[in-house]
């Protein structure tokens, strides 16, 4: 460590900073890719719809009713999105706490994914709030609703985003070439990881606990006092399936950003993750079965909702679980990816069944999201992918850190 | 020593923060149990279905006058805090007034993360627009679906019966009670209302069913109902649990401080243990 080198390096940084940032902000690569052609009109339309939503009220573009006050934006964007962001806490647990170093190459991309997911889903939450200018109220302390599950979830969300930002921040420091910041921020990683895992277990389960008071509104096959535990366990394989899925896409799309070493490690990582998925899904199935027996729910099985429950449990939990077990034995990467996609569909089904399909299942008129709600949801997801792509193309996320950063550890 | 000073302080800080949050979480209102709430006793045998209460309520709260569509079963909505419905029952036509039940331990109040929904000492559950952020979690939680949201407003409010909280504060009765022409509504301390309800049932057992709705439902409600027919016939939900709704989340809320406190040291321990292993491996090599 050469202390006298710092002042010079710093001067240089400041001189080049703005120009560098400006250059980095500009898009790289081709404009007219299929993804851009699809996503740009949808994002623009989404922005237009959001303007209408703030101007004319929530009811102007959503199909929400007095009986179903939470729709797609909560049920899918927030509840499902956060489950998929669960990969970050699982992977940081494996790498930093259990010291499983061979998974190190996926930490950054997973944390980035998690952070962006949280940032955007909290953003989606702002769209859904009727009085968003009061969103700061539970934070600044003039009105703590401490007996509220949502209060805990909100706090755990905010603090977790901070933890994930700290976990990811060394990559930003490497991108900006700031050695001192890198050293400080890297030193904070373990604290942030421990903090982050703790916060995750509570808000993943907390999202389920939100629905505990909707006891008489959710179909008994999906309501039980164990929703929080079920949400927590399913967030593990939901997050890891997302890691497998996202890794597959990233390795195709961003192949020029990936170092050879990470490319080689990828299949081994996917293989290892499939085992964790299989085991947690087995635990989840057992838990679901116990809850099912405990709730005396046999009579509901021979109803349309019962068939739908079986489709979810057998088709999108049990079958992908067996696929994971099978492909772990045979090291079949294609099967693992297939299982991951099936699992993700299953998690979407589960979260939507609790929050939308099973919510007021007995009502005369069912809530079906309007096309405008779906467009806004797509716009949120596409914007997130845009930012994700922007970061991947600039910061050392999938590839190796600059050589100076390695000495810093 | 696998644990360096820095990491130690960081985790210490994280734990402290978690402790602070956890404390907030477990602190629940304890003062409410000493307060005697006011309530309203509604006697369906006396109600003639004139809907005066509906009109008076709308005027007092600056809401549009109710429409004349008595034959359909209506629900309250964002422009209407109370409705009187008429049911054809085993004992003929029976009217029933519906509005926010003002639960002793309201689910909406426990759900609210800004304390905008609040059970006052007078017994009224009221909404505070300066605190509410419009998340509508109260609506998800309320077993009676009473908080209503103005979906078509730029600055939406939550609407529901507030038991005329302003009138209560100046010692007056709620407007519906004052204006009921047939004494179907009685305002008073909840304990006295239950006694009065029991007296009426005892004196005329042939007139009433032996059930005061709201005495035990969801842990007790501010509005209490007497009826000549079983309450299912009047569209009331009689399958609701007897214990309070906030109790449903209690288990989860209590687990939060424990997890926030116990998990970080555990993780730190595992971290220290695996780190030691690794440095040993290196030495062995």
XYZ file of C-alpha atoms in Angstrom:
694
model
C 0.000 0.000 0.000
C 1.551 3.246 -1.116
C 0.044 6.176 0.692
C 1.899 8.883 -1.205
C 0.257 7.709 -4.429
C -3.196 8.731 -3.245
C -3.187 12.508 -3.753
C -2.103 12.164 -7.364
C -4.576 9.442 -8.117
C -7.348 11.466 -6.554
C -6.601 14.590 -8.538
C -6.740 12.569 -11.685
C -10.064 11.119 -10.718
C -11.678 14.453 -10.099
C -10.426 15.829 -13.392
C -11.836 12.977 -15.413
C -14.879 12.230 -13.349
C -17.546 14.190 -15.172
C -16.397 13.414 -18.640
C -16.078 9.768 -17.695
C -19.551 9.661 -16.179
C -21.057 11.432 -19.158
C -19.470 8.936 -21.525
C -20.646 6.066 -19.437
C -24.209 7.337 -19.405
C -24.397 7.132 -23.167
C -25.782 3.868 -24.513
C -23.352 1.325 -25.850
C -23.908 -0.983 -28.768
C -26.728 -1.267 -31.244
C -30.035 0.513 -30.725
C -32.461 -1.537 -32.750
C -32.285 -4.825 -30.908
C -35.495 -6.866 -30.611
C -35.567 -6.206 -26.877
C -35.381 -2.453 -27.369
C -38.056 -2.479 -30.057
C -40.457 -4.252 -27.701
C -39.514 -2.536 -24.463
C -39.304 1.132 -25.501
C -42.961 1.532 -26.600
C -44.148 -0.357 -23.530
C -42.074 1.808 -21.178
C -43.361 4.991 -22.868
C -46.950 3.765 -22.676
C -46.345 2.811 -19.049
C -45.122 6.326 -18.232
C -48.195 7.786 -19.931
C -50.464 5.501 -17.870
C -48.649 6.416 -14.664
C -49.291 10.106 -15.376
C -53.001 9.338 -15.789
C -52.949 7.282 -12.588
C -51.601 10.216 -10.544
C -53.897 12.657 -12.247
C -57.214 10.815 -12.128
C -56.665 8.391 -9.256
C -55.912 4.708 -8.942
C -59.292 3.579 -10.178
C -58.775 5.252 -13.535
C -56.367 2.615 -14.805
C -56.775 -0.297 -12.376
C -59.639 -2.705 -11.838
C -59.300 -2.533 -8.062
C -62.501 -2.531 -6.042
C -63.499 -1.844 -2.466
C -63.459 -5.591 -1.847
C -60.141 -6.257 -3.603
C -57.948 -3.299 -2.671
C -54.660 -4.995 -3.615
C -54.249 -6.238 -7.140
C -51.537 -7.031 -9.627
C -49.155 -4.295 -8.523
C -48.934 -5.708 -5.010
C -49.570 -9.379 -5.761
C -47.146 -9.644 -8.652
C -44.731 -6.708 -8.575
C -44.098 -6.686 -4.846
C -44.980 -10.087 -3.386
C -43.771 -12.196 -6.318
C -40.871 -9.923 -7.247
C -39.421 -9.990 -3.762
C -39.605 -13.787 -3.679
C -37.502 -13.883 -6.851
C -35.035 -11.465 -5.300
C -34.469 -14.032 -2.535
C -31.445 -15.402 -4.370
C -29.291 -12.598 -3.018
C -29.558 -13.559 0.624
C -29.147 -17.265 -0.093
C -26.062 -16.783 -2.253
C -24.407 -14.270 0.090
C -25.072 -16.712 2.923
C -23.349 -19.489 0.999
C -20.381 -17.430 -0.133
C -19.645 -15.137 2.793
C -20.987 -17.039 5.793
C -20.380 -20.641 4.744
C -17.275 -19.661 2.747
C -18.300 -21.639 -0.339
C -15.821 -19.836 -2.554
C -16.725 -21.628 -5.784
C -19.983 -19.673 -5.881
C -18.160 -16.369 -5.659
C -18.520 -15.508 -9.330
C -22.320 -15.219 -9.097
C -22.430 -13.093 -5.963
C -22.243 -9.708 -7.618
C -24.767 -10.327 -10.327
C -27.175 -11.877 -7.844
C -26.840 -8.997 -5.412
C -27.252 -6.496 -8.251
C -30.362 -8.335 -9.371
C -31.699 -8.353 -5.851
C -30.987 -4.688 -5.294
C -32.622 -3.615 -8.544
C -35.584 -5.856 -7.854
C -36.103 -4.209 -4.486
C -35.566 -0.708 -5.852
C -38.113 -1.221 -8.591
C -40.677 -3.076 -6.546
C -40.583 -0.394 -3.925
C -41.043 1.960 -6.841
C -44.056 -0.048 -7.936
C -45.333 0.263 -4.395
C -45.250 4.043 -4.748
C -47.494 3.735 -7.795
C -49.944 1.762 -5.736
C -50.032 4.116 -2.758
C -53.047 6.387 -2.722
C -51.223 9.106 -0.828
C -47.569 8.565 -1.745
C -46.481 11.945 -0.369
C -46.918 10.418 3.080
C -44.700 7.443 2.335
C -42.009 8.791 4.635
C -44.355 8.845 7.656
C -43.506 5.403 9.038
C -39.799 6.193 8.633
C -39.344 9.587 10.234
C -41.050 8.692 13.448
C -44.034 10.994 13.715
C -46.312 8.018 13.432
C -44.843 4.587 14.072
C -47.474 1.919 13.558
C -45.301 -0.588 15.365
C -47.980 -3.234 15.693
C -48.297 -3.426 11.924
C -46.708 -6.185 9.874
C -46.458 -3.723 7.002
C -44.447 -1.378 9.212
C -41.886 -4.109 9.809
C -41.847 -5.061 6.164
C -41.294 -1.430 5.161
C -38.385 -1.002 7.561
C -36.830 -4.304 6.627
C -37.189 -3.380 2.952
C -35.419 -0.066 3.334
C -32.619 -1.404 5.503
C -32.163 -4.411 3.254
C -31.809 -2.204 0.204
C -29.087 -0.336 2.056
C -27.362 -3.613 2.948
C -27.505 -4.797 -0.653
C -26.173 -1.481 -1.896
C -23.207 -1.839 0.462
C -22.680 -5.422 -0.686
C -22.627 -4.264 -4.295
C -20.758 -0.992 -3.761
C -17.207 -2.378 -4.281
C -18.185 -2.966 -7.919
C -19.181 0.694 -8.239
C -15.871 1.731 -6.679
C -13.995 -0.466 -9.141
C -15.923 1.057 -12.018
C -15.034 4.574 -10.871
C -11.479 3.515 -10.077
C -11.722 4.782 -6.541
C -9.247 2.709 -4.532
C -9.811 4.188 -1.129
C -13.617 3.890 -1.330
C -13.173 0.341 -2.522
C -11.137 -0.569 0.520
C -13.631 0.956 2.927
C -16.658 -0.518 1.193
C -15.154 -4.005 0.860
C -14.507 -3.962 4.579
C -18.189 -3.414 5.218
C -19.303 -6.439 3.218
C -19.511 -9.037 6.002
C -21.496 -6.727 8.268
C -23.877 -5.935 5.442
C -24.245 -9.616 4.586
C -25.094 -10.663 8.132
C -27.480 -7.768 8.453
C -28.976 -8.492 5.031
C -29.657 -12.171 5.683
C -31.390 -11.365 8.954
C -33.535 -8.716 7.312
C -34.364 -11.050 4.439
C -35.655 -13.895 6.562
C -38.023 -11.456 8.219
C -39.365 -9.567 5.258
C -39.689 -12.646 3.057
C -41.856 -14.193 5.763
C -43.362 -10.784 6.536
C -44.861 -10.555 3.064
C -46.789 -13.698 3.905
C -47.656 -12.396 7.353
C -49.319 -9.386 5.691
C -52.148 -11.691 4.707
C -52.648 -13.237 8.151
C -55.463 -10.825 8.963
C -57.229 -11.597 5.676
C -58.279 -14.854 7.304
C -61.834 -14.951 6.002
C -60.968 -13.635 2.560
C -58.354 -16.096 1.296
C -59.282 -19.585 0.168
C -58.528 -22.073 2.986
C -56.188 -24.069 0.755
C -53.884 -21.062 0.612
C -54.561 -19.487 3.975
C -52.981 -20.865 7.106
C -51.118 -19.455 10.049
C -48.016 -20.866 8.370
C -48.067 -18.501 5.378
C -44.954 -16.665 6.686
C -42.934 -19.883 6.955
C -44.127 -21.114 3.568
C -43.210 -17.775 1.985
C -39.746 -17.882 3.530
C -38.980 -21.438 2.435
C -40.316 -20.891 -1.067
C -38.272 -17.702 -1.414
C -35.114 -19.847 -1.208
C -35.858 -21.941 -4.279
C -37.654 -19.055 -5.998
C -34.529 -16.931 -5.667
C -32.163 -19.700 -6.727
C -34.304 -20.606 -9.741
C -34.141 -16.963 -10.700
C -30.340 -17.091 -10.345
C -30.208 -20.124 -12.637
C -32.579 -18.523 -15.140
C -30.907 -15.112 -15.075
C -27.461 -16.756 -15.347
C -28.562 -18.634 -18.424
C -29.784 -15.468 -20.109
C -26.825 -13.342 -18.976
C -24.305 -15.837 -20.270
C -25.919 -15.653 -23.697
C -26.506 -11.909 -23.850
C -23.450 -10.541 -22.063
C -20.907 -13.150 -23.215
C -18.375 -10.408 -23.951
C -18.502 -9.217 -20.330
C -17.841 -12.617 -18.798
C -14.353 -13.800 -17.968
C -13.281 -17.277 -19.065
C -12.927 -18.401 -15.492
C -16.521 -17.457 -14.637
C -17.816 -19.001 -17.845
C -16.233 -22.305 -16.908
C -17.502 -22.142 -13.349
C -21.083 -21.496 -14.437
C -22.209 -25.085 -15.071
C -20.755 -26.266 -11.802
C -22.604 -23.509 -9.973
C -25.930 -24.278 -11.651
C -25.402 -27.914 -10.811
C -24.801 -27.121 -7.136
C -27.766 -24.771 -6.930
C -30.074 -27.425 -8.367
C -29.342 -29.612 -5.364
C -30.242 -26.837 -2.924
C -33.442 -26.162 -4.878
C -34.396 -29.828 -4.799
C -33.875 -30.165 -1.066
C -35.677 -26.942 -0.112
C -38.558 -27.801 -2.439
C -38.839 -31.159 -0.727
C -38.985 -29.406 2.644
C -41.575 -27.000 1.233
C -43.750 -29.839 -0.061
C -43.648 -31.627 3.280
C -44.555 -28.362 4.990
C -47.430 -27.742 2.576
C -48.650 -31.277 3.190
C -48.538 -30.847 6.964
C -50.413 -27.552 6.687
C -52.952 -29.210 4.406
C -53.594 -32.051 6.853
C -53.555 -29.720 9.835
C -56.199 -27.479 8.239
C -58.597 -30.410 7.512
C -58.702 -29.303 3.926
C -59.638 -32.624 2.269
C -63.139 -31.447 1.447
C -61.825 -28.570 -0.677
C -59.780 -30.811 -2.956
C -62.691 -31.946 -5.094
C -63.601 -28.417 -6.149
C -62.288 -26.224 -8.989
C -60.037 -24.398 -6.523
C -58.840 -27.774 -5.231
C -57.826 -28.878 -8.730
C -55.994 -25.597 -9.185
C -54.208 -26.225 -5.877
C -53.152 -29.667 -7.074
C -51.892 -28.222 -10.366
C -49.717 -25.828 -8.398
C -48.439 -28.388 -5.913
C -47.886 -31.334 -8.245
C -47.251 -29.660 -11.578
C -45.085 -26.784 -10.424
C -43.527 -27.917 -7.164
C -43.320 -31.694 -7.174
C -42.404 -32.171 -10.841
C -39.668 -29.499 -10.922
C -38.395 -30.892 -7.614
C -38.045 -34.337 -9.177
C -36.440 -32.759 -12.227
C -33.929 -31.022 -9.975
C -33.130 -34.287 -8.174
C -32.882 -36.189 -11.426
C -30.746 -33.616 -13.192
C -28.495 -33.300 -10.191
C -27.796 -37.014 -10.420
C -27.251 -36.948 -14.164
C -25.661 -33.481 -14.335
C -28.100 -32.459 -17.049
C -27.864 -28.663 -17.332
C -30.769 -28.394 -19.776
C -33.086 -30.216 -17.355
C -31.977 -27.960 -14.521
C -32.911 -24.898 -16.558
C -36.263 -26.417 -17.433
C -36.858 -27.208 -13.761
C -35.912 -23.654 -12.818
C -38.458 -22.218 -15.251
C -41.188 -24.578 -13.995
C -40.329 -23.617 -10.412
C -40.587 -19.935 -11.256
C -44.016 -20.462 -12.817
C -44.985 -22.338 -9.672
C -43.861 -19.493 -7.425
C -45.770 -16.946 -9.524
C -48.836 -19.180 -9.260
C -48.457 -19.543 -5.520
C -48.065 -15.838 -4.831
C -50.909 -14.884 -7.145
C -53.119 -17.587 -5.658
C -52.658 -16.124 -2.202
C -52.926 -12.497 -3.222
C -55.354 -12.442 -6.163
C -56.905 -15.761 -7.250
C -57.678 -17.066 -3.778
C -58.417 -13.613 -2.387
C -62.208 -13.263 -2.254
C -62.506 -16.400 -4.320
C -66.157 -16.613 -3.325
C -67.070 -13.104 -4.488
C -69.631 -12.688 -7.229
C -67.343 -10.463 -9.287
C -63.683 -11.410 -9.494
C -60.810 -9.013 -9.807
C -59.051 -9.361 -13.133
C -56.199 -6.903 -13.726
C -56.820 -4.369 -16.457
C -54.521 -4.283 -19.494
C -53.204 -0.977 -18.203
C -52.078 -2.556 -14.931
C -50.278 -5.226 -16.941
C -48.593 -2.621 -19.179
C -47.364 -0.668 -16.150
C -46.051 -3.896 -14.599
C -44.223 -4.738 -17.836
C -42.847 -1.194 -18.005
C -41.446 -1.568 -14.483
C -39.814 -4.892 -15.354
C -38.379 -3.591 -18.640
C -36.970 -0.471 -16.999
C -35.319 -2.693 -14.422
C -33.763 -4.803 -17.172
C -32.525 -1.620 -18.863
C -30.747 -0.508 -15.719
C -29.442 -4.033 -15.154
C -28.016 -4.076 -18.677
C -26.514 -0.624 -18.231
C -24.726 -1.701 -15.053
C -23.555 -5.061 -16.439
C -22.078 -3.363 -19.498
C -20.045 -0.947 -17.393
C -19.181 -2.335 -13.995
C -17.198 -5.473 -13.248
C -20.186 -7.631 -12.335
C -19.957 -10.762 -14.444
C -16.267 -10.441 -15.231
C -13.149 -10.026 -13.132
C -12.337 -7.039 -10.937
C -9.421 -4.832 -11.976
C -6.111 -6.133 -10.697
C -5.716 -3.425 -8.057
C -9.009 -4.409 -6.448
C -7.780 -7.949 -5.781
C -4.876 -6.731 -3.676
C -7.269 -4.643 -1.669
C -9.107 -7.601 -0.171
C -8.604 -14.741 16.023
C -10.877 -15.041 13.045
C -13.022 -12.119 14.026
C -11.382 -8.755 13.570
C -12.296 -5.635 15.435
C -14.010 -3.992 12.484
C -16.346 -6.844 11.779
C -17.132 -7.064 15.430
C -18.193 -3.425 15.621
C -20.195 -3.689 12.460
C -22.160 -6.630 13.716
C -22.523 -4.947 17.061
C -23.982 -1.936 15.314
C -26.260 -4.076 13.180
C -27.470 -5.953 16.220
C -28.079 -2.738 18.081
C -30.129 -1.378 15.235
C -32.066 -4.610 15.021
C -32.659 -4.384 18.745
C -33.982 -0.866 18.383
C -36.360 -1.893 15.627
C -37.378 -5.010 17.460
C -38.282 -3.014 20.509
C -40.519 -0.765 18.516
C -42.164 -3.835 17.081
C -43.054 -5.436 20.340
C -44.368 -2.291 21.981
C -48.140 -2.461 21.769
C -50.703 -0.150 23.227
C -51.395 -1.261 26.762
C -53.438 1.707 27.959
C -56.553 0.735 25.987
C -57.522 -2.012 28.404
C -58.259 0.495 31.177
C -60.497 2.647 29.008
C -64.215 2.049 28.864
C -65.223 2.467 25.271
C -68.470 3.961 24.133
C -70.614 1.978 21.776
C -74.012 1.894 20.125
C -76.672 -0.732 20.638
C -78.803 -1.368 17.563
C -82.123 -3.104 18.065
C -83.431 -4.590 14.813
C -86.859 -5.182 16.366
C -87.314 -1.428 16.750
C -85.821 -0.282 13.445
C -88.533 0.509 10.890
C -86.149 1.022 8.006
C -86.896 4.716 7.541
C -83.229 5.402 6.662
C -83.210 8.701 8.527
C -79.794 7.732 9.882
C -78.496 7.381 6.315
C -79.649 10.868 5.331
C -78.472 12.492 8.557
C -75.093 10.748 8.330
C -74.587 11.900 4.746
C -75.458 15.501 5.626
C -73.254 15.544 8.726
C -70.257 14.157 6.826
C -70.718 16.237 3.680
C -71.513 13.226 1.522
C -74.106 13.034 -1.283
C -77.628 12.150 -0.188
C -78.370 8.421 -0.451
C -80.354 7.192 -3.431
C -83.755 5.543 -3.102
C -83.025 1.946 -3.960
C -84.182 0.094 -0.894
C -84.977 -3.233 -2.466
C -81.397 -4.248 -3.268
C -78.961 -5.268 -0.558
C -76.493 -2.423 -0.543
C -73.070 -2.071 1.003
C -71.378 1.032 2.290
C -69.005 2.715 -0.109
C -66.730 5.719 -0.379
C -69.706 8.114 -0.576
C -71.867 6.404 1.987
C -70.858 5.483 5.536
C -73.970 3.598 6.545
C -76.769 1.649 4.880
C -80.028 0.159 6.130
C -80.958 -3.021 4.304
C -84.216 -4.931 4.442
C -84.265 -8.732 4.565
C -87.169 -11.129 4.150
C -86.676 -13.486 7.076
C -88.471 -16.287 8.887
C -90.142 -13.577 10.997
C -91.054 -11.302 8.114
C -89.349 -8.124 7.052
C -86.365 -7.163 9.215
C -84.171 -4.115 8.703
C -80.540 -3.927 9.574
C -78.163 -1.000 9.674
C -74.585 -1.586 8.646
C -71.523 0.579 9.168
C -68.030 0.292 10.634
C -68.267 -1.904 13.748
C -65.618 0.048 15.716
C -63.919 -3.099 17.037
C -62.342 -3.055 20.477
C -59.109 -4.215 18.888
C -59.517 -3.110 15.294
C -57.722 -5.058 12.570
C -57.398 -1.851 10.554
C -55.617 -0.148 13.445
C -53.158 -3.014 13.847
C -52.646 -3.104 10.099
C -51.928 0.599 9.737
C -48.214 1.307 9.583
C -48.647 5.008 10.294
C -51.318 4.824 12.999
C -53.672 6.701 10.721
C -56.367 4.254 11.759
C -56.755 4.679 15.458
C -59.087 3.477 18.208
C -59.810 6.550 20.308
C -60.654 6.565 23.981
C -64.228 7.483 23.117
C -64.517 4.161 21.318
C -64.466 5.568 17.803
C -62.050 4.161 15.226
C -61.014 7.169 13.174
C -58.822 7.880 10.174
C -56.148 10.578 10.072
C -55.438 11.968 6.618
C -52.168 13.569 7.689
C -50.689 10.169 8.439
C -52.314 7.829 5.924
C -50.217 6.907 2.909
C -53.031 5.167 1.102
C -51.623 1.624 1.172
C -55.092 0.142 1.792
C -53.769 -2.541 4.121
C -56.617 -1.623 6.480
C -59.051 -2.665 3.752
C -57.279 -5.990 3.273
C -57.367 -6.661 7.009
C -60.850 -5.512 8.020
C -63.102 -8.559 8.488
C -66.162 -6.390 7.743
C -64.664 -4.631 4.685
C -65.588 -1.262 6.099
C -62.746 1.122 5.159
C -63.543 2.403 1.677
C -61.047 4.070 -0.618
C -61.707 6.851 -3.108
C -60.263 5.128 -6.144
C -61.133 7.967 -8.486
C -59.580 10.879 -6.591
C -56.165 12.484 -7.022
C -56.004 12.958 -3.264
C -57.934 9.923 -2.089
C -59.308 9.483 1.404
C -60.388 6.445 3.388
C -64.093 6.741 4.170
C -65.946 4.949 6.892
C -68.190 5.646 9.881
C -66.235 7.602 12.487
C -68.952 7.310 15.169
C -69.196 11.098 14.846
C -65.918 11.535 16.678
C -66.153 15.358 16.657
C -69.584 15.246 18.256
C -68.368 12.682 20.794
C -65.557 15.004 21.832
C -68.017 17.792 22.577
C -70.151 15.385 24.591
C -72.846 14.844 21.981
C -74.225 11.562 20.712
C -73.531 10.377 17.168
C -75.912 11.943 14.646
C -77.653 8.676 13.781
C -78.474 8.037 17.445
C -79.800 11.549 17.982
C -82.074 11.394 14.971
C -83.407 7.859 15.154
C -87.205 8.354 15.398
C -87.912 4.952 16.881
C -85.177 4.584 19.527
C -83.576 1.720 17.656
C -80.167 3.142 18.530
C -78.788 3.565 22.018
C -75.467 5.256 22.741
C -73.505 4.651 25.923
C -70.694 2.805 27.630
C -70.241 -0.552 25.987
C -70.556 -2.393 29.291
C -73.929 -0.748 30.024
C -75.136 -1.458 26.506
C -74.417 -5.170 26.935
C -76.387 -5.119 30.207
C -79.253 -3.347 28.504
C -79.165 -5.840 25.626
C -79.268 -8.760 28.070
C -82.182 -7.145 29.898
C -84.194 -6.794 26.708
C -83.528 -10.392 25.715
C -84.393 -11.608 29.219
C -87.642 -9.669 29.395
C -88.887 -10.629 25.932
C -87.222 -13.922 25.016
C -89.876 -14.593 22.350
C -88.936 -11.386 20.544
C -85.145 -11.763 20.333
C -82.618 -14.433 19.487
C -80.362 -15.042 22.470
C -77.286 -13.446 20.950
C -75.816 -9.953 21.128
C -73.835 -9.681 17.919
C -70.603 -7.849 18.613
C -70.275 -8.886 22.223
C -67.628 -11.468 21.383
C -67.192 -11.348 17.610
C -63.603 -10.442 16.623
C -62.849 -9.737 20.269
C -65.837 -7.445 20.753
C -67.097 -4.526 18.691
C -68.336 -1.058 19.546
C -71.585 -1.612 17.690
C -73.812 -4.220 19.310
C -76.786 -5.804 17.562
C -80.041 -7.297 18.806
C -82.155 -9.183 16.313
C -85.421 -11.132 16.146
C -83.885 -13.697 13.774
C -80.527 -15.492 13.626
C -77.935 -13.056 12.317
C -77.098 -15.195 9.271
C -80.533 -14.283 7.895
C -79.551 -10.622 8.013
C -76.379 -11.117 6.027
C -74.111 -10.797 9.056
C -70.992 -12.908 9.113
C -71.394 -15.260 12.062
C -68.363 -17.413 11.323
C -65.817 -14.786 12.366
C -63.455 -15.778 15.130
C -64.161 -14.763 18.728
C -60.647 -13.575 19.447
C -59.366 -10.282 18.151
C -57.952 -9.934 14.659
C -54.632 -8.332 15.623
C -53.950 -11.535 17.594
C -53.536 -13.275 14.231
C -50.272 -11.457 13.574
C -49.030 -11.488 17.147
C -47.029 -14.684 16.760
C -45.201 -13.304 13.781
C -44.594 -9.907 15.359
C -43.187 -11.484 18.512
C -40.815 -13.619 16.492
C -39.333 -10.529 14.814
C -37.187 -9.202 17.681
C -35.965 -12.708 18.500
C -34.893 -13.350 14.916
C -33.386 -9.871 14.582
C -31.383 -10.476 17.739
C -30.438 -14.122 17.532
C -29.712 -14.600 13.858
C -26.781 -12.137 13.508
C -24.671 -13.718 16.280
C -25.408 -17.145 14.855
C -24.358 -16.037 11.374
C -21.289 -14.367 12.792
C -20.414 -17.584 14.605
C -20.752 -19.671 11.446
C -18.723 -17.090 9.578
C -15.945 -17.183 12.157
C -15.991 -20.979 12.215
C -15.763 -21.445 8.451
C -13.124 -18.737 8.177
C -10.907 -20.546 10.669
C -11.283 -23.755 8.700
C -10.151 -22.044 5.596
C -7.030 -20.517 7.113
C -6.178 -23.937 8.558
C -6.550 -25.473 5.122
C -4.115 -22.918 3.814
C -1.616 -23.725 6.557
C -1.935 -27.426 5.797
C -1.126 -26.809 2.195
